[in-house]
Structures are given as structure tokens and as C-alpha cells.
PDB file of C-alpha atoms in Angstrom:
ATOM      1  CA  UNK N   1    -229.704 -95.041-139.645  1.00 59.00           C
ATOM      2  CA  UNK N   2    -230.870 -95.954-136.152  1.00 82.00           C
ATOM      3  CA  UNK N   3    -230.523 -99.021-134.022  1.00 88.00           C
ATOM      4  CA  UNK N   4    -232.688-101.863-135.318  1.00 90.00           C
ATOM      5  CA  UNK N   5    -233.705-103.569-132.073  1.00 94.00           C
ATOM      6  CA  UNK N   6    -235.901-106.080-133.916  1.00 94.00           C
ATOM      7  CA  UNK N   7    -232.937-107.223-136.011  1.00 92.00           C
ATOM      8  CA  UNK N   8    -230.696-107.392-132.939  1.00 94.00           C
ATOM      9  CA  UNK N   9    -233.259-109.445-131.039  1.00 96.00           C
ATOM     10  CA  UNK N  10    -233.713-111.774-133.993  1.00 94.00           C
ATOM     11  CA  UNK N  11    -229.947-112.298-134.346  1.00 93.00           C
ATOM     12  CA  UNK N  12    -229.550-113.023-130.636  1.00 97.00           C
ATOM     13  CA  UNK N  13    -232.374-115.564-130.827  1.00 97.00           C
ATOM     14  CA  UNK N  14    -230.947-117.094-134.011  1.00 94.00           C
ATOM     15  CA  UNK N  15    -227.458-117.487-132.534  1.00 95.00           C
ATOM     16  CA  UNK N  16    -228.817-118.767-129.217  1.00 97.00           C
ATOM     17  CA  UNK N  17    -231.064-121.297-130.952  1.00 97.00           C
ATOM     18  CA  UNK N  18    -228.228-122.490-133.206  1.00 94.00           C
ATOM     19  CA  UNK N  19    -226.281-123.306-130.033  1.00 96.00           C
ATOM     20  CA  UNK N  20    -229.270-125.210-128.678  1.00 97.00           C
ATOM     21  CA  UNK N  21    -229.522-122.854-125.722  1.00 98.00           C
ATOM     22  CA  UNK N  22    -232.672-121.831-123.911  1.00 97.00           C
ATOM     23  CA  UNK N  23    -233.247-118.234-122.925  1.00 97.00           C
ATOM     24  CA  UNK N  24    -232.518-119.321-119.343  1.00 97.00           C
ATOM     25  CA  UNK N  25    -229.110-120.697-120.342  1.00 98.00           C
ATOM     26  CA  UNK N  26    -228.193-117.486-122.182  1.00 98.00           C
ATOM     27  CA  UNK N  27    -229.367-115.492-119.186  1.00 97.00           C
ATOM     28  CA  UNK N  28    -227.186-117.571-116.867  1.00 97.00           C
ATOM     29  CA  UNK N  29    -224.100-117.286-119.079  1.00 98.00           C
ATOM     30  CA  UNK N  30    -224.529-113.552-119.716  1.00 98.00           C
ATOM     31  CA  UNK N  31    -225.665-112.436-116.271  1.00 97.00           C
ATOM     32  CA  UNK N  32    -228.871-111.000-117.717  1.00 96.00           C
ATOM     33  CA  UNK N  33    -232.267-111.743-116.190  1.00 94.00           C
ATOM     34  CA  UNK N  34    -234.182-114.438-118.137  1.00 92.00           C
ATOM     35  CA  UNK N  35    -237.176-112.137-118.590  1.00 94.00           C
ATOM     36  CA  UNK N  36    -234.857-109.524-120.116  1.00 96.00           C
ATOM     37  CA  UNK N  37    -233.578-112.042-122.685  1.00 97.00           C
ATOM     38  CA  UNK N  38    -237.170-112.623-123.762  1.00 96.00           C
ATOM     39  CA  UNK N  39    -237.828-108.876-123.960  1.00 97.00           C
ATOM     40  CA  UNK N  40    -234.617-108.299-125.935  1.00 97.00           C
ATOM     41  CA  UNK N  41    -235.369-111.066-128.431  1.00 97.00           C
ATOM     42  CA  UNK N  42    -238.860-109.659-129.001  1.00 96.00           C
ATOM     43  CA  UNK N  43    -237.536-106.063-129.183  1.00 95.00           C
ATOM     44  CA  UNK N  44    -239.874-105.183-126.335  1.00 96.00           C
ATOM     45  CA  UNK N  45    -237.038-103.333-124.617  1.00 92.00           C
ATOM     46  CA  UNK N  46    -233.943-101.436-125.640  1.00 92.00           C
ATOM     47  CA  UNK N  47    -230.768-103.039-124.397  1.00 92.00           C
ATOM     48  CA  UNK N  48    -227.790-101.172-123.038  1.00 93.00           C
ATOM     49  CA  UNK N  49    -224.287-101.501-124.428  1.00 93.00           C
ATOM     50  CA  UNK N  50    -223.059-103.419-121.333  1.00 96.00           C
ATOM     51  CA  UNK N  51    -225.943-105.882-121.728  1.00 96.00           C
ATOM     52  CA  UNK N  52    -225.205-106.289-125.429  1.00 96.00           C
ATOM     53  CA  UNK N  53    -221.512-106.905-124.655  1.00 96.00           C
ATOM     54  CA  UNK N  54    -222.400-109.493-122.004  1.00 97.00           C
ATOM     55  CA  UNK N  55    -224.712-111.316-124.408  1.00 98.00           C
ATOM     56  CA  UNK N  56    -222.165-111.226-127.246  1.00 97.00           C
ATOM     57  CA  UNK N  57    -219.452-112.582-124.945  1.00 97.00           C
ATOM     58  CA  UNK N  58    -221.738-115.342-123.674  1.00 98.00           C
ATOM     59  CA  UNK N  59    -222.649-116.334-127.244  1.00 97.00           C
ATOM     60  CA  UNK N  60    -219.018-116.134-128.367  1.00 96.00           C
ATOM     61  CA  UNK N  61    -219.708-113.638-131.149  1.00 93.00           C
ATOM     62  CA  UNK N  62    -218.684-110.067-131.921  1.00 89.00           C
ATOM     63  CA  UNK N  63    -220.936-107.066-131.498  1.00 90.00           C
ATOM     64  CA  UNK N  64    -221.028-106.506-135.254  1.00 86.00           C
ATOM     65  CA  UNK N  65    -222.329-110.045-135.764  1.00 86.00           C
ATOM     66  CA  UNK N  66    -225.314-109.174-133.585  1.00 91.00           C
ATOM     67  CA  UNK N  67    -225.850-105.570-134.692  1.00 86.00           C
ATOM     68  CA  UNK N  68    -224.837-105.765-138.343  1.00 79.00           C
ATOM     69  CA  UNK N  69    -228.340-104.819-139.535  1.00 72.00           C
ATOM     70  CA  UNK N  70    -227.890-101.466-137.827  1.00 70.00           C
ATOM     71  CA  UNK N  71    -224.338-100.840-139.045  1.00 69.00           C
ATOM     72  CA  UNK N  72    -223.453 -99.046-142.265  1.00 65.00           C
ATOM     73  CA  UNK N  73    -220.093-100.826-142.613  1.00 70.00           C
ATOM     74  CA  UNK N  74    -221.078-104.438-142.120  1.00 67.00           C
ATOM     75  CA  UNK N  75    -220.453-106.149-145.444  1.00 75.00           C
ATOM     76  CA  UNK N  76    -217.847-108.441-143.879  1.00 75.00           C
ATOM     77  CA  UNK N  77    -220.474-109.835-141.495  1.00 74.00           C
ATOM     78  CA  UNK N  78    -222.909-110.562-144.322  1.00 77.00           C
ATOM     79  CA  UNK N  79    -220.138-112.272-146.300  1.00 83.00           C
ATOM     80  CA  UNK N  80    -219.252-114.378-143.244  1.00 83.00           C
ATOM     81  CA  UNK N  81    -222.922-115.360-142.798  1.00 82.00           C
ATOM     82  CA  UNK N  82    -223.123-116.417-146.441  1.00 88.00           C
ATOM     83  CA  UNK N  83    -219.874-118.357-146.068  1.00 89.00           C
ATOM     84  CA  UNK N  84    -221.237-120.132-142.967  1.00 87.00           C
ATOM     85  CA  UNK N  85    -224.452-121.044-144.794  1.00 89.00           C
ATOM     86  CA  UNK N  86    -222.518-122.450-147.752  1.00 93.00           C
ATOM     87  CA  UNK N  87    -219.866-124.289-145.708  1.00 93.00           C
ATOM     88  CA  UNK N  88    -221.567-127.690-145.816  1.00 95.00           C
ATOM     89  CA  UNK N  89    -222.890-127.538-149.402  1.00 94.00           C
ATOM     90  CA  UNK N  90    -221.888-129.974-152.092  1.00 95.00           C
ATOM     91  CA  UNK N  91    -220.296-128.752-155.323  1.00 94.00           C
ATOM     92  CA  UNK N  92    -223.616-129.134-157.131  1.00 95.00           C
ATOM     93  CA  UNK N  93    -225.464-127.189-154.422  1.00 95.00           C
ATOM     94  CA  UNK N  94    -222.867-124.435-154.625  1.00 94.00           C
ATOM     95  CA  UNK N  95    -223.263-124.168-158.410  1.00 94.00           C
ATOM     96  CA  UNK N  96    -227.052-123.989-158.068  1.00 95.00           C
ATOM     97  CA  UNK N  97    -226.902-121.441-155.274  1.00 95.00           C
ATOM     98  CA  UNK N  98    -224.439-119.320-157.244  1.00 93.00           C
ATOM     99  CA  UNK N  99    -226.945-119.167-160.106  1.00 95.00           C
ATOM    100  CA  UNK N 100    -229.761-118.267-157.702  1.00 95.00           C
ATOM    101  CA  UNK N 101    -227.613-115.508-156.191  1.00 92.00           C
ATOM    102  CA  UNK N 102    -226.673-114.178-159.621  1.00 94.00           C
ATOM    103  CA  UNK N 103    -230.316-114.073-160.720  1.00 95.00           C
ATOM    104  CA  UNK N 104    -231.439-112.517-157.438  1.00 94.00           C
ATOM    105  CA  UNK N 105    -228.777-109.823-157.714  1.00 92.00           C
ATOM    106  CA  UNK N 106    -229.921-108.988-161.256  1.00 93.00           C
ATOM    107  CA  UNK N 107    -233.562-108.742-160.141  1.00 93.00           C
ATOM    108  CA  UNK N 108    -232.687-106.583-157.121  1.00 92.00           C
ATOM    109  CA  UNK N 109    -230.630-104.183-159.213  1.00 91.00           C
ATOM    110  CA  UNK N 110    -233.365-103.918-161.835  1.00 90.00           C
ATOM    111  CA  UNK N 111    -235.905-103.201-159.088  1.00 86.00           C
ATOM    112  CA  UNK N 112    -233.613-100.532-157.600  1.00 84.00           C
ATOM    113  CA  UNK N 113    -233.281 -98.885-161.023  1.00 85.00           C
ATOM    114  CA  UNK N 114    -237.073 -98.780-161.385  1.00 85.00           C
ATOM    115  CA  UNK N 115    -237.483 -97.005-158.046  1.00 82.00           C
ATOM    116  CA  UNK N 116    -234.953 -94.284-158.899  1.00 76.00           C
TER     117      UNK N 116
END
């Protein structure tokens, strides 16, 4: 499995946007040129490890939170993302979402069995 620069760029943009930051603000906080932030978010350039560390530190997240789509052992990050999404749900919303997740899991596993 290689590095998924599209996924990394999307996660950086998602986290930055959730904070209400512009690309210029992330650039300022991370010490990365504003044009490079744009290129990174669009996967138009490959970023170095030092750049990735600077961006993660500026955003206040771990590297695995940004790169989890490229990591084999990243289940804990996906579980945290799901937990964050569900954090503000009502009991009724949680019950409904649990049913949707259960059904989706069944469909995905059936689809995987068909492709084997």
C-alpha cells in the first residue's frame, strides 16, 4: 500500500475547514507557503515528512489522523472519527445510525463475498 496523497490532502482540508481556518492561516501556523497548502490539499504535490509534521502540529492532530487512509493499522483512527461524528447525536439518532451501520456492514460483507 502506498501513500494516498489525495486522502491526505482531503483530511488536511477537512480538519482545517472544521477549525474555520483559511489556507493562509494554516500556512502561517505551520510555516508552509500558502501556495503549498493549496497544492497539498489538491494532491498536486507530494509533501515531505517535515512538512506533514508541521501541518499536523499546527492543526493539533496526530500524523495518523491525517494519513490514516494510507496506514494498514489505523482502525483506532476510524473509530475515533466515528465517535466524533456521533458525539452530538440524540439517543434516537444513535439508534437509527446503529441500524444503518449494521445494514451497511451486512451489505459490504455480502458484496465482498461475491467478489471472492
